[in-house]
Amino acid sequence: DTGVSQDPRHKITKRGQNVTFRCDPISEHNRLYWYRQTLGQGPEFLTYFQNEAQLEKSRLLSDRFSAERPKGSFSTLEIQRTEQGDSAMYLCASSLVEGAYEQYFGPGTRLTVT
Amino acid sequence: DAKTTQPTSMDCAEGRAANLPCNHSTISGNEYVYWYRQIHSQGPQYIIHGLKNNETNEMASLIITEDRKSSTLILPHATLRDTAVYYCIVRVVHAGGTSYGKLTFGQGTILTVHP
């Protein structure tokens, strides 16, 4: 299967620790997106890349959050000094630039901050 | 992106058609209508999209009214596996030489398919 993959699927961390998540997009997709989803809510956009360039960042992406896509392939999302409010599902999606940009989502990384 | 309004929840009997409505009365001419669904504990799944014309694929049909202010997603023969949250999203894809990326999700409609 060549869908979007995310690692890890689950992460439990203590408040104040740093965490890093990885996303591998569909291989020919040049756009990669990060979303966050809390319980009972729809996903909220965080940021997206076109190849290596980070084109848009949400105001939700505080200074403690940083995302990279250094070679235009996989991406990492790091959260520094985690807080309990960071507990959520972190979703990655990818798409082509051409056409209507259907986004294909990965299974997500569920973060629990204790 | 235009705001959408969907019912909070709907029920459907297995084997029957599920018709999920979406209001987007402030949609502008260059905004597409997209539908995604999210099965419990999974990432959202793209279903279908359209601009003006009705669309059909292997998963569903999308009916957009002539004034484009509302649309209906139709699952022709619902199964238990179609139980999910269904999101209707409208967004610009291209405008003024710029292409847009993000999806803005609302609360969606919880569709429950009963045996």
Coordinates of C-alpha atoms in Angstrom, one line a residue:
Chain A
D1 CA 0.0 0.0 0.0
T2 CA 1.4 3.4 -1.0
G3 CA -0.8 5.6 1.1
V4 CA 0.2 8.2 3.6
S5 CA 2.0 6.8 6.6
Q6 CA 2.7 8.3 10.0
D7 CA 4.9 7.3 12.9
P8 CA 4.4 6.7 15.7
R9 CA 0.7 5.9 15.8
H10 CA 0.6 6.6 19.5
K11 CA 2.8 8.7 21.8
I12 CA 2.5 9.3 25.5
T13 CA 4.7 11.9 27.0
K14 CA 5.1 13.9 30.2
R15 CA 4.4 17.6 30.2
G16 CA 7.5 19.6 29.3
Q17 CA 9.0 16.9 27.1
N18 CA 9.7 17.4 23.4
V19 CA 8.1 15.1 20.8
T20 CA 8.6 14.6 17.1
F21 CA 6.2 13.0 14.6
R22 CA 7.0 11.8 11.1
C23 CA 4.8 11.7 8.0
D24 CA 5.6 10.0 4.7
P25 CA 3.3 11.2 1.9
I26 CA 2.2 9.4 -1.2
S27 CA 5.4 9.3 -3.3
E28 CA 4.4 11.5 -6.2
H29 CA 2.6 14.1 -4.1
N30 CA 4.4 17.4 -3.8
R31 CA 2.1 18.9 -1.2
L32 CA 2.0 17.8 2.5
Y33 CA -0.3 19.1 5.2
W34 CA -0.5 18.8 8.9
Y35 CA -3.8 19.0 10.9
R36 CA -4.7 18.6 14.5
Q37 CA -7.9 17.1 15.8
T38 CA -9.2 17.1 19.3
L39 CA -12.0 14.9 20.6
G40 CA -15.4 15.7 19.0
Q41 CA -14.0 18.3 16.7
G42 CA -13.1 18.3 13.0
P43 CA -9.5 18.5 12.0
E44 CA -7.9 21.9 12.2
F45 CA -5.3 23.0 9.7
L46 CA -1.8 23.7 11.1
T47 CA 0.6 24.1 8.1
Y48 CA 1.4 22.9 4.6
F49 CA 4.4 22.5 2.4
Q50 CA 4.8 22.5 -1.4
N51 CA 8.0 20.5 -1.9
E52 CA 10.4 21.9 0.6
A53 CA 8.7 25.3 1.0
Q54 CA 6.4 25.9 3.9
L55 CA 3.6 27.9 2.3
E56 CA 1.2 28.6 5.1
K57 CA 1.1 28.3 8.9
S58 CA -2.0 28.6 11.0
R59 CA -2.1 30.9 14.1
L60 CA -2.6 27.6 16.0
L61 CA 1.0 26.8 15.3
S62 CA 2.6 28.4 18.3
D63 CA 6.4 29.0 18.7
R64 CA 6.6 25.6 20.4
F65 CA 5.6 23.9 17.1
S66 CA 7.9 23.5 14.2
A67 CA 7.5 21.5 11.0
E68 CA 10.1 20.7 8.3
R69 CA 10.2 18.9 5.0
P70 CA 13.9 19.1 4.2
K71 CA 14.0 17.2 1.0
G72 CA 10.5 17.6 -0.2
S73 CA 9.6 14.0 0.7
F74 CA 8.8 13.1 4.4
S75 CA 8.0 15.7 7.0
T76 CA 8.5 16.0 10.7
L77 CA 6.4 17.9 13.2
E78 CA 8.1 18.8 16.5
I79 CA 6.4 20.0 19.6
Q80 CA 8.7 21.5 22.3
R81 CA 7.8 21.7 26.0
T82 CA 4.6 19.8 25.5
E83 CA 1.5 21.0 27.5
Q84 CA -1.6 19.0 28.3
G85 CA -3.5 21.1 25.8
D86 CA -1.4 19.6 23.1
S87 CA -3.1 16.2 23.6
A88 CA -4.8 15.5 20.2
M89 CA -4.6 13.5 17.0
Y90 CA -2.1 14.9 14.6
L91 CA -3.0 14.1 11.0
C92 CA -0.9 14.3 7.9
A93 CA -2.2 14.5 4.4
S94 CA -0.7 14.8 0.9
S95 CA -1.9 15.9 -2.5
L96 CA -0.8 16.8 -5.9
V97 CA -0.6 20.5 -6.9
E98 CA -2.5 19.9 -10.2
G99 CA -6.2 19.4 -10.4
A100 CA -8.6 19.9 -7.5
Y101 CA -6.0 18.9 -4.9
E102 CA -7.8 16.0 -3.2
Q103 CA -6.0 15.4 0.0
Y104 CA -5.3 11.9 1.2
F105 CA -4.9 11.5 4.9
G106 CA -2.7 9.2 7.0
P107 CA -4.0 7.3 10.1
G108 CA -2.7 10.0 12.5
T109 CA -0.5 10.1 15.6
R110 CA -2.4 10.2 18.8
L111 CA -0.5 12.3 21.4
T112 CA -1.3 12.1 25.1
V113 CA 0.5 14.5 27.4
T114 CA 0.3 13.5 31.1
Chain B
D1 CA -13.7 29.8 2.4
A2 CA -17.5 29.7 2.6
K3 CA -19.1 28.4 5.8
T4 CA -21.2 25.2 5.6
T5 CA -24.1 24.0 7.6
Q6 CA -24.8 20.3 8.1
P7 CA -27.2 18.4 10.4
T8 CA -25.5 17.1 13.5
S9 CA -26.6 13.5 13.0
M10 CA -28.6 11.2 10.6
D11 CA -29.7 7.6 10.6
C12 CA -30.0 5.3 7.7
A13 CA -31.1 1.7 7.3
E14 CA -28.6 -0.7 5.7
G15 CA -29.1 -1.1 2.0
R16 CA -31.1 2.1 1.6
A17 CA -29.8 5.3 0.1
A18 CA -28.2 7.8 2.5
N19 CA -28.8 11.5 1.5
L20 CA -26.6 13.9 3.4
P21 CA -27.4 17.6 2.9
C22 CA -25.1 20.6 3.1
N23 CA -26.0 24.3 3.0
H24 CA -23.3 26.7 1.7
S25 CA -25.4 29.8 0.9
T26 CA -22.4 32.1 0.8
I27 CA -20.4 30.0 -1.7
S28 CA -18.6 32.0 -4.4
G29 CA -18.1 31.2 -8.0
N30 CA -14.6 29.8 -7.7
E31 CA -15.3 27.6 -4.7
Y32 CA -15.6 23.8 -5.0
V33 CA -17.7 21.5 -2.8
Y34 CA -15.7 18.6 -1.3
W35 CA -16.9 15.7 0.8
Y36 CA -14.8 13.8 3.2
R37 CA -15.7 11.2 5.8
Q38 CA -13.9 10.0 8.9
I39 CA -14.5 6.5 10.3
H40 CA -13.8 6.3 14.0
S41 CA -10.1 6.4 14.9
Q42 CA -9.0 6.8 11.2
G43 CA -7.9 9.8 9.2
P44 CA -10.4 11.5 6.9
Q45 CA -11.1 9.9 3.6
Y46 CA -11.8 11.9 0.4
I47 CA -15.1 11.0 -1.2
I48 CA -16.0 13.3 -4.0
H49 CA -15.9 16.9 -5.1
G50 CA -17.6 19.2 -7.6
L51 CA -17.9 22.7 -8.9
K52 CA -21.3 23.1 -10.7
N53 CA -22.2 19.8 -12.2
N54 CA -23.4 16.7 -10.5
E55 CA -20.7 14.2 -10.0
T56 CA -20.6 10.4 -9.4
N57 CA -17.8 8.0 -8.6
E58 CA -17.5 4.5 -7.2
M59 CA -18.3 5.7 -3.7
A60 CA -21.0 8.3 -4.0
S61 CA -22.9 10.9 -6.0
L62 CA -22.8 14.6 -5.4
I63 CA -25.8 16.7 -6.4
I64 CA -25.3 20.5 -6.4
T65 CA -28.3 22.8 -6.8
E66 CA -28.4 25.1 -9.7
D67 CA -27.7 28.2 -7.5
R68 CA -24.9 26.2 -5.8
K69 CA -26.2 27.2 -2.4
S70 CA -26.6 23.6 -1.3
S71 CA -25.6 20.1 -2.1
T72 CA -26.4 16.5 -1.2
L73 CA -24.1 13.6 -0.9
I74 CA -25.8 10.4 -1.8
L75 CA -24.5 6.9 -0.8
P76 CA -26.8 4.8 -2.9
H77 CA -26.7 1.6 -0.9
A78 CA -25.5 2.3 2.6
T79 CA -23.6 -0.4 4.5
L80 CA -22.6 -0.7 8.2
R81 CA -19.1 0.3 7.1
D82 CA -20.4 3.7 6.0
T83 CA -21.1 4.7 9.6
A84 CA -18.8 7.8 10.0
V85 CA -18.7 11.5 10.3
Y86 CA -19.2 13.2 7.0
Y87 CA -17.7 16.6 6.3
C88 CA -18.9 19.0 3.6
I89 CA -16.2 21.6 2.8
V90 CA -16.2 24.4 0.3
R91 CA -13.0 26.0 -0.8
V92 CA -11.2 27.9 -3.4
V93 CA -8.7 25.9 -5.4
H94 CA -7.3 28.6 -7.7
A95 CA -7.7 32.4 -7.6
G96 CA -5.7 35.1 -9.1
G97 CA -2.8 32.8 -10.0
T98 CA -2.6 31.5 -6.5
S99 CA -3.4 27.9 -5.6
Y100 CA -4.8 27.2 -2.1
G101 CA -4.1 24.3 0.2
K102 CA -5.9 24.0 3.4
L103 CA -9.2 22.3 4.2
T104 CA -11.4 23.9 6.8
F105 CA -13.5 21.2 8.5
G106 CA -16.7 21.9 10.4
Q107 CA -18.4 19.6 12.8
G108 CA -19.8 17.3 10.1
T109 CA -22.8 15.0 10.2
I110 CA -22.6 11.7 12.2
L111 CA -24.2 9.1 9.9
T112 CA -25.2 5.9 11.6
V113 CA -26.2 3.0 9.4
H114 CA -28.5 0.5 11.2
P115 CA -28.9 -3.2 10.3

